GROMACS .gro file of C-alpha atoms in nm:
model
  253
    1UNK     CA    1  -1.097   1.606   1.349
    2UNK     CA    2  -0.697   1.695   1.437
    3UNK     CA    3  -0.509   1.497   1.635
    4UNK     CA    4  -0.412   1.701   2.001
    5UNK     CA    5  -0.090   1.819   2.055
    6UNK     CA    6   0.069   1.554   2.283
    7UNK     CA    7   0.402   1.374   2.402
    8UNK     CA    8   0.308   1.081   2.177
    9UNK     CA    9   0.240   1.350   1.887
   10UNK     CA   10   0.533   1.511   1.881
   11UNK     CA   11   0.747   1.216   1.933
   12UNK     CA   12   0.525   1.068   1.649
   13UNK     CA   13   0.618   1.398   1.455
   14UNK     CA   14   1.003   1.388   1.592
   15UNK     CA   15   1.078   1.031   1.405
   16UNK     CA   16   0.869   1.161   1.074
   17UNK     CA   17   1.153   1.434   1.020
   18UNK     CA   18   1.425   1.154   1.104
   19UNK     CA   19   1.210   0.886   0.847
   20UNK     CA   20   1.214   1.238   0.596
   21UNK     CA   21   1.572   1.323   0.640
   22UNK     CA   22   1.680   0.910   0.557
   23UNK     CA   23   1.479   0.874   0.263
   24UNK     CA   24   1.590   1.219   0.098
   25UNK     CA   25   1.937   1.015   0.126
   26UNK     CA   26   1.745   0.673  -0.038
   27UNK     CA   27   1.585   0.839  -0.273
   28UNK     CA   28   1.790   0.819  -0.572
   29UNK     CA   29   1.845   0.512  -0.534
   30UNK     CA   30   1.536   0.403  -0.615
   31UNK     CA   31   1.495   0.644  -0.917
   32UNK     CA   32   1.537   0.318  -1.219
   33UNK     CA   33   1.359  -0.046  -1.191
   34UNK     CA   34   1.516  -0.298  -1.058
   35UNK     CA   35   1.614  -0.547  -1.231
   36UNK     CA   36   1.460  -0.881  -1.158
   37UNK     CA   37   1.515  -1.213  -1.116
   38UNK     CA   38   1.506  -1.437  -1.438
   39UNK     CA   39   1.332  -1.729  -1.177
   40UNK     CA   40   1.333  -1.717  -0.810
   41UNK     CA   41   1.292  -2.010  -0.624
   42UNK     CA   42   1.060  -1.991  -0.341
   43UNK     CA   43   0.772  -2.161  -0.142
   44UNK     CA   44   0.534  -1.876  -0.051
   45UNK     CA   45   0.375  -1.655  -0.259
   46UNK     CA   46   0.612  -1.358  -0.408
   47UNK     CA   47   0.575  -1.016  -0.291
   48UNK     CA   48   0.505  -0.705  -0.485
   49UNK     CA   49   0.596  -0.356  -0.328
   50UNK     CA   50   0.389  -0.057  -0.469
   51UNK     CA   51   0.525   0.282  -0.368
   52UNK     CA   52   0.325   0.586  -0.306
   53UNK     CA   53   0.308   0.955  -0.458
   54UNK     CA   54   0.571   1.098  -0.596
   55UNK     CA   55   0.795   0.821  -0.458
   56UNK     CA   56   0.961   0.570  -0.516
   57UNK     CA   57   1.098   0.163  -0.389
   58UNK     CA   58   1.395   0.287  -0.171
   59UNK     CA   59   1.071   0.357   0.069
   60UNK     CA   60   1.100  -0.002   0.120
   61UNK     CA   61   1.477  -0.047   0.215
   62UNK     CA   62   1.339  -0.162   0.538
   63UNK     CA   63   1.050  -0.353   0.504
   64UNK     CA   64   1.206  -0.594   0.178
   65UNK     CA   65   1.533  -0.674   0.409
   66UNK     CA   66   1.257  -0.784   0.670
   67UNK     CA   67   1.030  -0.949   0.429
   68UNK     CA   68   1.340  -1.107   0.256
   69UNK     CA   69   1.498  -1.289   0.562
   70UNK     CA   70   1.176  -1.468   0.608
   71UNK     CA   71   1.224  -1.657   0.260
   72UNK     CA   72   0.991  -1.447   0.038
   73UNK     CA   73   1.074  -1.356  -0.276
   74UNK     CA   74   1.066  -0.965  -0.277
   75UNK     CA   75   1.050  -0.709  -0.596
   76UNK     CA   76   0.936  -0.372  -0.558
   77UNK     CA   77   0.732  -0.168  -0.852
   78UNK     CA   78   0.821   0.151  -0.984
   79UNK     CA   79   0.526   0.315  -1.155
   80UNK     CA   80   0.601   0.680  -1.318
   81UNK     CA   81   0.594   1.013  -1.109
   82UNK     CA   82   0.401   1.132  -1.398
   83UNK     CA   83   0.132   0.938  -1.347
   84UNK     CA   84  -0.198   1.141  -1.398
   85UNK     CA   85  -0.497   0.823  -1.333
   86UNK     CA   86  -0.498   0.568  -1.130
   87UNK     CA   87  -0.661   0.331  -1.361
   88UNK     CA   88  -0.390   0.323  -1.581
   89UNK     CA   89  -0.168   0.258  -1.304
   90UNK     CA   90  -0.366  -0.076  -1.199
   91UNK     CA   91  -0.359  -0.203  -1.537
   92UNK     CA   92  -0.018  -0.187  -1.529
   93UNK     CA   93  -0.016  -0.373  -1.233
   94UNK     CA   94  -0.242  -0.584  -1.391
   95UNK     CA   95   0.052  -0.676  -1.664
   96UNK     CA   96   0.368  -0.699  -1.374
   97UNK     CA   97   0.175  -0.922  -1.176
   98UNK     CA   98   0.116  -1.169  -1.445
   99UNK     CA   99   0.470  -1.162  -1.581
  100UNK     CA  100   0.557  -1.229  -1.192
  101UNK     CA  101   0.363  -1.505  -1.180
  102UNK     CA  102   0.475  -1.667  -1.485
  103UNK     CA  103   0.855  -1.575  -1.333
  104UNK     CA  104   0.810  -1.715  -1.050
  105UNK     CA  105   0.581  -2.034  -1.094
  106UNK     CA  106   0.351  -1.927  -0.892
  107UNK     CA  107  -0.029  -1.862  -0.885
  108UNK     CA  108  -0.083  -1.534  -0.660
  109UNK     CA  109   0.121  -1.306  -0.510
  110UNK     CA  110   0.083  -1.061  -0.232
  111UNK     CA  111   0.063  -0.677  -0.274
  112UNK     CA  112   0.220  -0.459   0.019
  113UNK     CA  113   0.091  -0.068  -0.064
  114UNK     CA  114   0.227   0.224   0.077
  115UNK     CA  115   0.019   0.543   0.085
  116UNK     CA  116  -0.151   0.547  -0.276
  117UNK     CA  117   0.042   0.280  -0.390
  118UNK     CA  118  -0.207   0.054  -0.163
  119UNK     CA  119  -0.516   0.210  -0.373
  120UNK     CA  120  -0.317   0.114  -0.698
  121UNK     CA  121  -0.329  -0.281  -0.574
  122UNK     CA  122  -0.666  -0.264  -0.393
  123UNK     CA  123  -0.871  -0.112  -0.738
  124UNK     CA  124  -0.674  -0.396  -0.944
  125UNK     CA  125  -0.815  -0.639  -0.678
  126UNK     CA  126  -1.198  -0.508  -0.687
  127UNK     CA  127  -1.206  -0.318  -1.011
  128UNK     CA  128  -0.978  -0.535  -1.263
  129UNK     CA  129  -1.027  -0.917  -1.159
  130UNK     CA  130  -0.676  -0.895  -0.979
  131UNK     CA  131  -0.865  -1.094  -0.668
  132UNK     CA  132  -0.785  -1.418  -0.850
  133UNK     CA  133  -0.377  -1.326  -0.868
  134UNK     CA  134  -0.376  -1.170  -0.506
  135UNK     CA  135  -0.400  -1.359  -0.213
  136UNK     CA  136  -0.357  -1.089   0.047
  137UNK     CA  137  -0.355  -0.716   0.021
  138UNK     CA  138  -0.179  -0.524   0.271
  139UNK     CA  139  -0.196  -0.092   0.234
  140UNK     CA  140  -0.030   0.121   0.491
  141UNK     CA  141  -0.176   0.462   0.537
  142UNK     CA  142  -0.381   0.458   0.202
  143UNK     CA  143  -0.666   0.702   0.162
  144UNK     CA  144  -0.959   0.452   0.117
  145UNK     CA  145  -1.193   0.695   0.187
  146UNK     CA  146  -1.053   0.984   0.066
  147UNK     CA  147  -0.828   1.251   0.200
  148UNK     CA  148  -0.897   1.612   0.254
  149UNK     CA  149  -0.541   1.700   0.329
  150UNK     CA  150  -0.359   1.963   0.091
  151UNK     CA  151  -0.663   2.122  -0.079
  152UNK     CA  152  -0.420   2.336  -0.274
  153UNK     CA  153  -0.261   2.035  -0.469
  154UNK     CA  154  -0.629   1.981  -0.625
  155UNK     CA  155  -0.476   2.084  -0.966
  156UNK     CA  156  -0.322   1.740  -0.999
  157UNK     CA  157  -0.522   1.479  -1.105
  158UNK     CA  158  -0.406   1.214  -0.938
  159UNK     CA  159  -0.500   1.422  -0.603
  160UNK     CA  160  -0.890   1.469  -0.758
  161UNK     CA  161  -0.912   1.077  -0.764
  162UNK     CA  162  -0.817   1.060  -0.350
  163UNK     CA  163  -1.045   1.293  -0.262
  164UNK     CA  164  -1.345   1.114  -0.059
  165UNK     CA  165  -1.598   1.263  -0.389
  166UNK     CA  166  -1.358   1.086  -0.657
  167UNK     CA  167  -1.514   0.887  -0.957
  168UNK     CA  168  -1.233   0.621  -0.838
  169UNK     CA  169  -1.349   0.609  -0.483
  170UNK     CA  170  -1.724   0.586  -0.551
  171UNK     CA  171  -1.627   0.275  -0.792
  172UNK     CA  172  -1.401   0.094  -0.488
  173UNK     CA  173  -1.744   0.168  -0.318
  174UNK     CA  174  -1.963  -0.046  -0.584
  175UNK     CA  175  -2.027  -0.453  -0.507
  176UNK     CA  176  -1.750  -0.663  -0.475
  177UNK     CA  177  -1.936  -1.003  -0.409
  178UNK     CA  178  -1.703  -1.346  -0.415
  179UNK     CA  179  -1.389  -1.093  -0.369
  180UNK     CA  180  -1.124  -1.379  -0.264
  181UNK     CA  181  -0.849  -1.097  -0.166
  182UNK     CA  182  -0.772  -1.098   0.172
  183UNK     CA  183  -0.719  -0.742   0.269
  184UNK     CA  184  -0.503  -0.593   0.586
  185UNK     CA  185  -0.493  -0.208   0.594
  186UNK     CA  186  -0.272  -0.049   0.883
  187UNK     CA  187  -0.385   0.289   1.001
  188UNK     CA  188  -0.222   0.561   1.266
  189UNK     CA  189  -0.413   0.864   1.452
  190UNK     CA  190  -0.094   1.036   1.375
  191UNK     CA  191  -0.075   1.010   1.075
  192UNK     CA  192  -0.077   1.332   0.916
  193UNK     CA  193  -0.184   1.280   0.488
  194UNK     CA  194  -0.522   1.092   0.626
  195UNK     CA  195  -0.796   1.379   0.695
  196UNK     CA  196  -1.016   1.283   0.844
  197UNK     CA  197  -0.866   1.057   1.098
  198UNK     CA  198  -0.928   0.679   0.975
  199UNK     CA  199  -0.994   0.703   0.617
  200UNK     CA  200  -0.738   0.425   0.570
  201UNK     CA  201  -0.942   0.162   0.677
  202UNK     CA  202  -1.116  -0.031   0.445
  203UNK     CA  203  -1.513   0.012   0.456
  204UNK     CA  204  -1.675  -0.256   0.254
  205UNK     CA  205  -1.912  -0.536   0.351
  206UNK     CA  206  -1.783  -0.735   0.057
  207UNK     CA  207  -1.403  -0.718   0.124
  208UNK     CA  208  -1.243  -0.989   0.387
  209UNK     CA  209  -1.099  -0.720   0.576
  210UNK     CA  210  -0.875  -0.677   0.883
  211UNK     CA  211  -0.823  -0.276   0.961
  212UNK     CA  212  -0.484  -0.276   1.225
  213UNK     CA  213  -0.468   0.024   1.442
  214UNK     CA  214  -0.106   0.180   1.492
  215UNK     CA  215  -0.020   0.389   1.767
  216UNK     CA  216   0.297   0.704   1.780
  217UNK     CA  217   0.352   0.639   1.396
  218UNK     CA  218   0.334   0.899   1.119
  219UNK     CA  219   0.242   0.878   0.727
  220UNK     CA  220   0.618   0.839   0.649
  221UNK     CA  221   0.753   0.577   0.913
  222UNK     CA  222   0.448   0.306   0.842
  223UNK     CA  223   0.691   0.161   0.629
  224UNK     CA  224   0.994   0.169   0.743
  225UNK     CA  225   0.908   0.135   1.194
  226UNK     CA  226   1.011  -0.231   1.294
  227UNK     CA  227   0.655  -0.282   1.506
  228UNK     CA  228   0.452  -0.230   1.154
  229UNK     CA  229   0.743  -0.426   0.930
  230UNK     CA  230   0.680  -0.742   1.232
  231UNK     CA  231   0.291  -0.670   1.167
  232UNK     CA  232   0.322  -0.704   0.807
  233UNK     CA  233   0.482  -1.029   0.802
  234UNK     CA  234   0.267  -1.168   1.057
  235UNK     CA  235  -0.029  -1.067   0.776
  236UNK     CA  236   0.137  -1.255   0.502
  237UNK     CA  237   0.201  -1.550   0.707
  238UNK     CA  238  -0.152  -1.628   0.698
  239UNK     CA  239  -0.501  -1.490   0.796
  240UNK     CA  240  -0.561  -1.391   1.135
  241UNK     CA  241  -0.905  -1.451   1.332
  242UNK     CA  242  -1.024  -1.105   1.207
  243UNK     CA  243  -1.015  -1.207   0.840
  244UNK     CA  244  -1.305  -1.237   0.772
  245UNK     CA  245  -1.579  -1.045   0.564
  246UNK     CA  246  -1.642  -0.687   0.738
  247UNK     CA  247  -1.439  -0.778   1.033
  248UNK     CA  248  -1.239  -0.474   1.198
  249UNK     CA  249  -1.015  -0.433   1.540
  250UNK     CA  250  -0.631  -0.512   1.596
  251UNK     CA  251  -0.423  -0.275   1.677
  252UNK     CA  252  -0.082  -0.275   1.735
  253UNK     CA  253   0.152  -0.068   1.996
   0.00000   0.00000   0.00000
């Protein structure tokens, strides 16, 4: 299914060349890790950025400031560009997430995922036992399903594992009974990377899920528009009446 060619498309389109253009600027900013705190104080629950492919945490320029200025102790993960599973990835995780913990003082954390940086932190929540570290999951435009999109880059395998037939999808698919993650996955019609249309929704009758619908917003502005960054703090204030297991429909204009 493609999206039609409309005003809202090609303004949708318009700002993903102007999101493009600013982050080709970012980017090398965000080549090295960050260095961290040696112990934050906060109250909530510290939050973990996890880039997508290829990229890297100057995506998230935008959406820390935001997160920040609410009193939340931010820090963004770098994983490698070379990265060829995403297993290995999500272990990890696994490791930064307890030496965050043990930073911080506190007992979870909350995971904010950005294209396949939101399957990194969602098969460390079902697949590794990361449900008892992560209170709430939030992915924006991840491939739950599986995209289609760019048959040619098959060669990679890191692209083999988000295709909808993946050995890594079909184990995100398995039982996930007492699950305590909270899970929030933002999805747009336009967005471009998801084939078919909807794929990053989360599908699972184990998963406490809340799939928000987006509207005019491409793959590369989820992150960055000011309607999703208010969305996403909203989520990590606390659950919503849709949180609950197999629950669906939000949206947001």
């Amino acid at each position: 299914m493609s999206v039609p060619l409309s005003g809202a498309a090609l303004r949708a389109g318009a700002l993903e060349v102007m999101v493009f253009g600013g982050h080709l600027l970012l980017y090398p900013t965000g080549v090295c890790q960050e260095k961290v705190t040696a112990r934050p104080s906060a109250t909530r629950p510290p939050v973990l950025l996890l880039h997508g492919f290829t990229d890297n945490r100057s995506v998230f320029v935008m959406l820390r400031r935001a997160l920040g200025a609410g009193g939340r102790h931010v820090e963004a993960y770098n994983y490698s560009p070379f990265t060829l599973d995403l297993r290995v990835t999500a272990r990890r995780l696994a490791r930064r997430v307890e030496e965050l913990c043990e930073r911080t003082g506190q007992d979870r954390v909350d995971l904010v995922g950005h294209s396949l940086g939101g399957l990194v932190g969602r098969y460390y929540v079902q697949r590794l036992g990361g449900d008892t570290r992560v209170r709430t999951l939030v992915t924006l435009g991840t491939p739950h399903s599986g995209t289609l999109v760019a048959p040619f880059m098959d060669a990679h395998p890191l692209i083999r594992q988000i295709r909808p037939d993946s050995d890594v999808l079909a184990e995100l698919a398995e039982p996930a009974p007492g699950c305590a993650t909270r899970c929030v996955a933002f999805w747009s019609e336009f967005d471009t990377l998801m084939s078919p249309i909807g794929t990053a929704r989360i599908e699972h009758p184990d998963l406490r899920v809340e799939n928000v619908q987006v509207t005019g917003i491409g793959h590369l502005a989820l992150p960055a528009h000011p309607t999703v960054i208010a969305a996403v703090r909203r989520a990590l204030d606390g659950p919503g009446p849709a949180a609950v297991a197999g629950a669906d429909t939000a949206s947001v204009a």
